[in-house]
Short mmCIF file of C-alpha atoms and ligand atoms in Angstrom, two decimals:
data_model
loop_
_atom_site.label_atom_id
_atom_site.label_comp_id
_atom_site.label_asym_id
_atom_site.label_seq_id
_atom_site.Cartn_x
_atom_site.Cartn_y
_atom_site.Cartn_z
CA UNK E 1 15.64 20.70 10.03
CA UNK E 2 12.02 21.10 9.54
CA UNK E 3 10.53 18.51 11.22
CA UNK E 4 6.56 19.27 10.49
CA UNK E 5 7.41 19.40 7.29
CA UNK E 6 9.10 16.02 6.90
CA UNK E 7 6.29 14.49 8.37
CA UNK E 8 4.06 15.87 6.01
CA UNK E 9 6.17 14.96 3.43
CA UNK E 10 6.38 11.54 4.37
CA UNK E 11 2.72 11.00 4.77
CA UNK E 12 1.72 12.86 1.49
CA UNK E 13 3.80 10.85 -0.98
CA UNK E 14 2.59 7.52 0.28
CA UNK E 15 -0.72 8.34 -0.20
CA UNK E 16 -1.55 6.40 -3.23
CA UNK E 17 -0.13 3.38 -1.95
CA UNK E 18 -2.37 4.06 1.07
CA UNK E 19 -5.49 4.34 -0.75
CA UNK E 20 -4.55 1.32 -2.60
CA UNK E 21 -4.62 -1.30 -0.14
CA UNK E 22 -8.67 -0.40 1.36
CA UNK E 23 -9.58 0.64 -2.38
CA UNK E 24 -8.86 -2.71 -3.57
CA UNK E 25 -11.53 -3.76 -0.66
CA UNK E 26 -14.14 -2.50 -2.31
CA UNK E 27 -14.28 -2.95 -5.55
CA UNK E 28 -13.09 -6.96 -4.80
CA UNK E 29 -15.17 -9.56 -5.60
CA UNK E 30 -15.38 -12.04 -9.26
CA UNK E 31 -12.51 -13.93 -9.91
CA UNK E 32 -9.19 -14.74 -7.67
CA UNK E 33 -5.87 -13.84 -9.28
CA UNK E 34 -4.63 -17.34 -9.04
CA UNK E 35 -7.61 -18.74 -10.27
CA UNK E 36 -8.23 -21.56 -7.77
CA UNK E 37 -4.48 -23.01 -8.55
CA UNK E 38 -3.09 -24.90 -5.23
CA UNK E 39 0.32 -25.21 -5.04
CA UNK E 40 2.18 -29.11 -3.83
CA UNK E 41 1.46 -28.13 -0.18
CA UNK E 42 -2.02 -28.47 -1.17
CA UNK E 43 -3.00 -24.65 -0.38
CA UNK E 44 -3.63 -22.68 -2.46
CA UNK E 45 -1.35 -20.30 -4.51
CA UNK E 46 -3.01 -16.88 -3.04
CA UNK E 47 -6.47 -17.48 -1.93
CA UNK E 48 -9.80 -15.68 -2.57
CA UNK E 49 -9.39 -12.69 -1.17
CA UNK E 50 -7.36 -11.59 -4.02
CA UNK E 51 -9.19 -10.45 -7.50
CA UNK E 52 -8.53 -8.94 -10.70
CA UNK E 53 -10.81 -6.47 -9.60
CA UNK E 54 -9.75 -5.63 -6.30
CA UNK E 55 -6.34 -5.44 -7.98
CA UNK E 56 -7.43 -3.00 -10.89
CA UNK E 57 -9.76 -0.82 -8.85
CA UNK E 58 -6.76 -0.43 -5.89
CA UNK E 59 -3.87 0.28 -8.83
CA UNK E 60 -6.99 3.11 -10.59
CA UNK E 61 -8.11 4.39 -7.85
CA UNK E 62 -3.91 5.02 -6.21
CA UNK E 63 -3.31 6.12 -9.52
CA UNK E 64 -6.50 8.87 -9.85
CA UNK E 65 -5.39 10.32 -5.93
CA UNK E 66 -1.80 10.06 -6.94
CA UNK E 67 -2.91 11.98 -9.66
CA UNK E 68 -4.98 14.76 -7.86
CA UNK E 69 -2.40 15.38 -5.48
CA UNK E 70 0.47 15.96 -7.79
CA UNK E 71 -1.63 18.45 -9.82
CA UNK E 72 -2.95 20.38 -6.94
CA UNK E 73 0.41 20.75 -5.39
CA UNK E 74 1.61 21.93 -8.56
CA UNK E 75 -1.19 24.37 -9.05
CA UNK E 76 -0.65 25.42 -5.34
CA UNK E 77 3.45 26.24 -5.84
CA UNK E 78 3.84 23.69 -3.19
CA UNK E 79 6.93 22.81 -4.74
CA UNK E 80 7.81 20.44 -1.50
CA UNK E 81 4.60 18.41 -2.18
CA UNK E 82 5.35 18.02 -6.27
CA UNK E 83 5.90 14.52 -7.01
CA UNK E 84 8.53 15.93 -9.53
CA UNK E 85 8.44 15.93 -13.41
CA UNK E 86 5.59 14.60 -14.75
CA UNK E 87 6.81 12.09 -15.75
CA UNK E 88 8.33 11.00 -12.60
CA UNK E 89 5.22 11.87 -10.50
CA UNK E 90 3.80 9.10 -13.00
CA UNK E 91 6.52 6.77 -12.28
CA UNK E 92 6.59 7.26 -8.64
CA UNK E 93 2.53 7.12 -8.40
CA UNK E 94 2.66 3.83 -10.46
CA UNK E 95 5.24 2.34 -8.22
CA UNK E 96 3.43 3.31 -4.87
CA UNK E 97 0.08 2.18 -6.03
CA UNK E 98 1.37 -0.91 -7.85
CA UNK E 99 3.84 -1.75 -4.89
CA UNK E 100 1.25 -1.54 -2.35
CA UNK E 101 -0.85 -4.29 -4.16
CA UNK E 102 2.27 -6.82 -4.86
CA UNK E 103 3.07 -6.53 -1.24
CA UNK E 104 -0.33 -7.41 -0.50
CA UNK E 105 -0.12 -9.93 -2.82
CA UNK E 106 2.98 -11.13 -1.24
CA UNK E 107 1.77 -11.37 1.89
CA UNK E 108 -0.99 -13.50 0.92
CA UNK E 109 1.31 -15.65 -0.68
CA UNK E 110 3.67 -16.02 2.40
CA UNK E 111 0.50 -16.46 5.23
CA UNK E 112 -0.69 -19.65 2.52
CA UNK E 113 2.90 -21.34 2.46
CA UNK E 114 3.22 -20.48 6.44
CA UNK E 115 -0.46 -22.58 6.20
CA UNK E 116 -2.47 -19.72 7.11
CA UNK E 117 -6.32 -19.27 5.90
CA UNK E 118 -7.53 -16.96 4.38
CA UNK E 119 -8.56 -13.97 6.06
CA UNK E 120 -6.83 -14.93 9.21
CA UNK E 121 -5.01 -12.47 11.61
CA UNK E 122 -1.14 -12.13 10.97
CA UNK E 123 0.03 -9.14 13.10
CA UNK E 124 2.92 -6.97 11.18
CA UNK E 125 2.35 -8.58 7.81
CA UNK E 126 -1.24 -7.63 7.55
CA UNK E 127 -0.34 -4.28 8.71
CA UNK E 128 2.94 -3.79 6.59
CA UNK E 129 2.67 -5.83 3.79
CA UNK E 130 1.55 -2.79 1.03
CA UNK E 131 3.96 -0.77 2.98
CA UNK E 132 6.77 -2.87 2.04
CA UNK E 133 6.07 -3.70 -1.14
CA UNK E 134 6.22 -0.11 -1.96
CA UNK E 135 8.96 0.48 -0.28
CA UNK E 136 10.71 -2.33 -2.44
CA UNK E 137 10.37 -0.68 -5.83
CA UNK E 138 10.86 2.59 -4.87
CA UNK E 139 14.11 1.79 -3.71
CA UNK E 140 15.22 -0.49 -6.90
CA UNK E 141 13.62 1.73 -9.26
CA UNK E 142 13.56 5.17 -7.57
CA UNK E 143 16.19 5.11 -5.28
CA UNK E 144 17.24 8.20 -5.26
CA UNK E 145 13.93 10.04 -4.40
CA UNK E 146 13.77 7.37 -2.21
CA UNK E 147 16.83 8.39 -0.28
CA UNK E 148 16.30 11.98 -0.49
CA UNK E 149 12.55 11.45 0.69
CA UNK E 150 12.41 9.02 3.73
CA UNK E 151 16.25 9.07 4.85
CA UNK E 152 18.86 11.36 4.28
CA UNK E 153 19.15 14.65 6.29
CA UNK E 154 16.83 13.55 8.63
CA UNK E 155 14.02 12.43 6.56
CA UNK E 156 14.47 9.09 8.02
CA UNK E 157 12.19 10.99 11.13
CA UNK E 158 9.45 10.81 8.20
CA UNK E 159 10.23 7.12 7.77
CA UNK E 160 9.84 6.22 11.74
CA UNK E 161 6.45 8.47 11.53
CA UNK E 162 5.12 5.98 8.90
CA UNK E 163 5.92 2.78 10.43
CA UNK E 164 4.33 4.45 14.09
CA UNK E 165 0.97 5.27 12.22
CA UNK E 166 0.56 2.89 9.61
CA UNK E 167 -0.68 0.26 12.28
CA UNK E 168 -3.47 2.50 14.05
CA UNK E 169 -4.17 3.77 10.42
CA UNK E 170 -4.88 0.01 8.77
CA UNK E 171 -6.67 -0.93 11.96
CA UNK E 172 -9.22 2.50 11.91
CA UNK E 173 -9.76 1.73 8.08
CA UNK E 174 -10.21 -1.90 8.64
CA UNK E 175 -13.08 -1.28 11.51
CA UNK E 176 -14.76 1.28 8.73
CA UNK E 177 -14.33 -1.15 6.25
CA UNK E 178 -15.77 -3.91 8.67
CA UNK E 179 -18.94 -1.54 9.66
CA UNK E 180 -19.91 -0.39 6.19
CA UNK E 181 -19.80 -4.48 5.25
CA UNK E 182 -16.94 -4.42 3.27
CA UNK E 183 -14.48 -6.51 5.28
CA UNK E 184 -16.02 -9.93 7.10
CA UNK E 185 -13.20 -9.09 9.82
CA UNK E 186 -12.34 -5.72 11.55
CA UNK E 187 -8.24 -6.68 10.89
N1 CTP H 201 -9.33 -7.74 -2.13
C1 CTP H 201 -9.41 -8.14 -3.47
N2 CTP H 201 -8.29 -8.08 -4.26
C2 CTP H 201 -7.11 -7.65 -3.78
C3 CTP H 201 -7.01 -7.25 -2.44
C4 CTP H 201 -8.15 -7.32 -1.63
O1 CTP H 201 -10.46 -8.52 -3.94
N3 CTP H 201 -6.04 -7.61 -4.60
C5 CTP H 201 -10.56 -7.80 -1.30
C6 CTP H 201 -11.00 -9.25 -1.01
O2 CTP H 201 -12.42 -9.25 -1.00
C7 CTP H 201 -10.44 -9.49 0.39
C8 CTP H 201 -10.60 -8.13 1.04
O3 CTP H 201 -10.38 -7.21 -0.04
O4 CTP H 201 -11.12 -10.50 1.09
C9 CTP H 201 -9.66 -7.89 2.18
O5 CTP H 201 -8.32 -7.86 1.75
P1 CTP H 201 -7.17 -8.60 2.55
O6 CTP H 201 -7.32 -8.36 4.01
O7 CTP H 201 -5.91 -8.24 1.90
O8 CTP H 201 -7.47 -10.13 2.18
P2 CTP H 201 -7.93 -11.36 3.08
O9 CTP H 201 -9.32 -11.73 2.68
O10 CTP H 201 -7.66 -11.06 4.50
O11 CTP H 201 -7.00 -12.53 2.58
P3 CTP H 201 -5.47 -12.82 2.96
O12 CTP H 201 -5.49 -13.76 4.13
O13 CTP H 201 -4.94 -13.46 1.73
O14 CTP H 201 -4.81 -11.52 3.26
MG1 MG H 202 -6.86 -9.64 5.69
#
């Protein structure tokens, strides 16, 4: 078992879903996916602090790394770092970027029924969130890769690795984000 290289592995193909989530901070702004609408509790379906445009430029920008990666490993021979055919490096690279932004979505939905505001702290969903909605559709609609990539024959090391780092990782990104005047919070 090659551990070094499972943890590369593991870190490599969720790269567009990580570049989703702080992408999607900075091209935010105009108007909120749920348009204002407030659901019976009064609150309001997902809050302002998710756009069309935060949406678009996370899924685009995933998309264009996704992208980059798969055809520089190819061009390499890295044949461990190949998404796969193209067409499945398409397929996967949609599902990471486009997972990571429904689970964000999700969460936002889930902190305004648990009555949370907007913006407020929720430790493991804000950290997890993209994470898992990633997670989700690769497994329904890749779930083979899936298996082969973060659990069988030890690969499930890789999958421990992610859930360690992702938490230091969304926090370092956050302060960045919070510095350059992107975020209004460091979380
Ligand atoms: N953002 C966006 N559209 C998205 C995701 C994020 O415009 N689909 C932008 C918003 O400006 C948002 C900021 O990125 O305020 C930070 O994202 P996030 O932390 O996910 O949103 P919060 O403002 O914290 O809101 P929530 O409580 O709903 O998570
Ligand atoms: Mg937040």
């Amino acid at each position: 078992m090659d551990i070094p290289l499972i943890l590369a592995q593991a870190f490599w193909f969720l790269i567009p879903a990580y570049v989703a989530n702080p992408t999607a901070v900075l091209f935010g702004g105009g108007k909120p996916m749920d348009s204002g609408l407030r659901l019976k509790d009064g609150r309001r379906l997902l809050g302002d602090g998710k756009t069309w445009r935060g949406f678009a430029g996370g899924i685009l920008s995933g998309m264009l790394i996704g992208g980059i990666q798969h055809a520089s490993a190819w061009a390499a021979g890295a044949s461990q770092f190949v998404f796969g055919s193209p067409l499945q490096a398409a397929l996967l690279i949609s599902l990471l970027t486009c997972g990571a932004l429904l689970g964000d979505i999700l969460g936002s939905f889930i902190k305004r029924r648990a009555g949370i505001e907007r913006g407020a702290k929720t430790p493991g969903l804000d950290q997890y969130d993209f994470l898992i909605g990633a997670t989700i559709l690769l497994i329904i609609l890749e779930t083979g890769w899936f298996l082969r990539t973060y659990v069988l024959d030890g690969a499930i090391i890789g999958l421990i690795f992610i859930v360690l780092i992702t938490p230091p990782m969304h926090r370092a990104v956050n302060v960045l984000g919070y510095r350059l005047g992107k975020k209004d919070v460091p979380w």
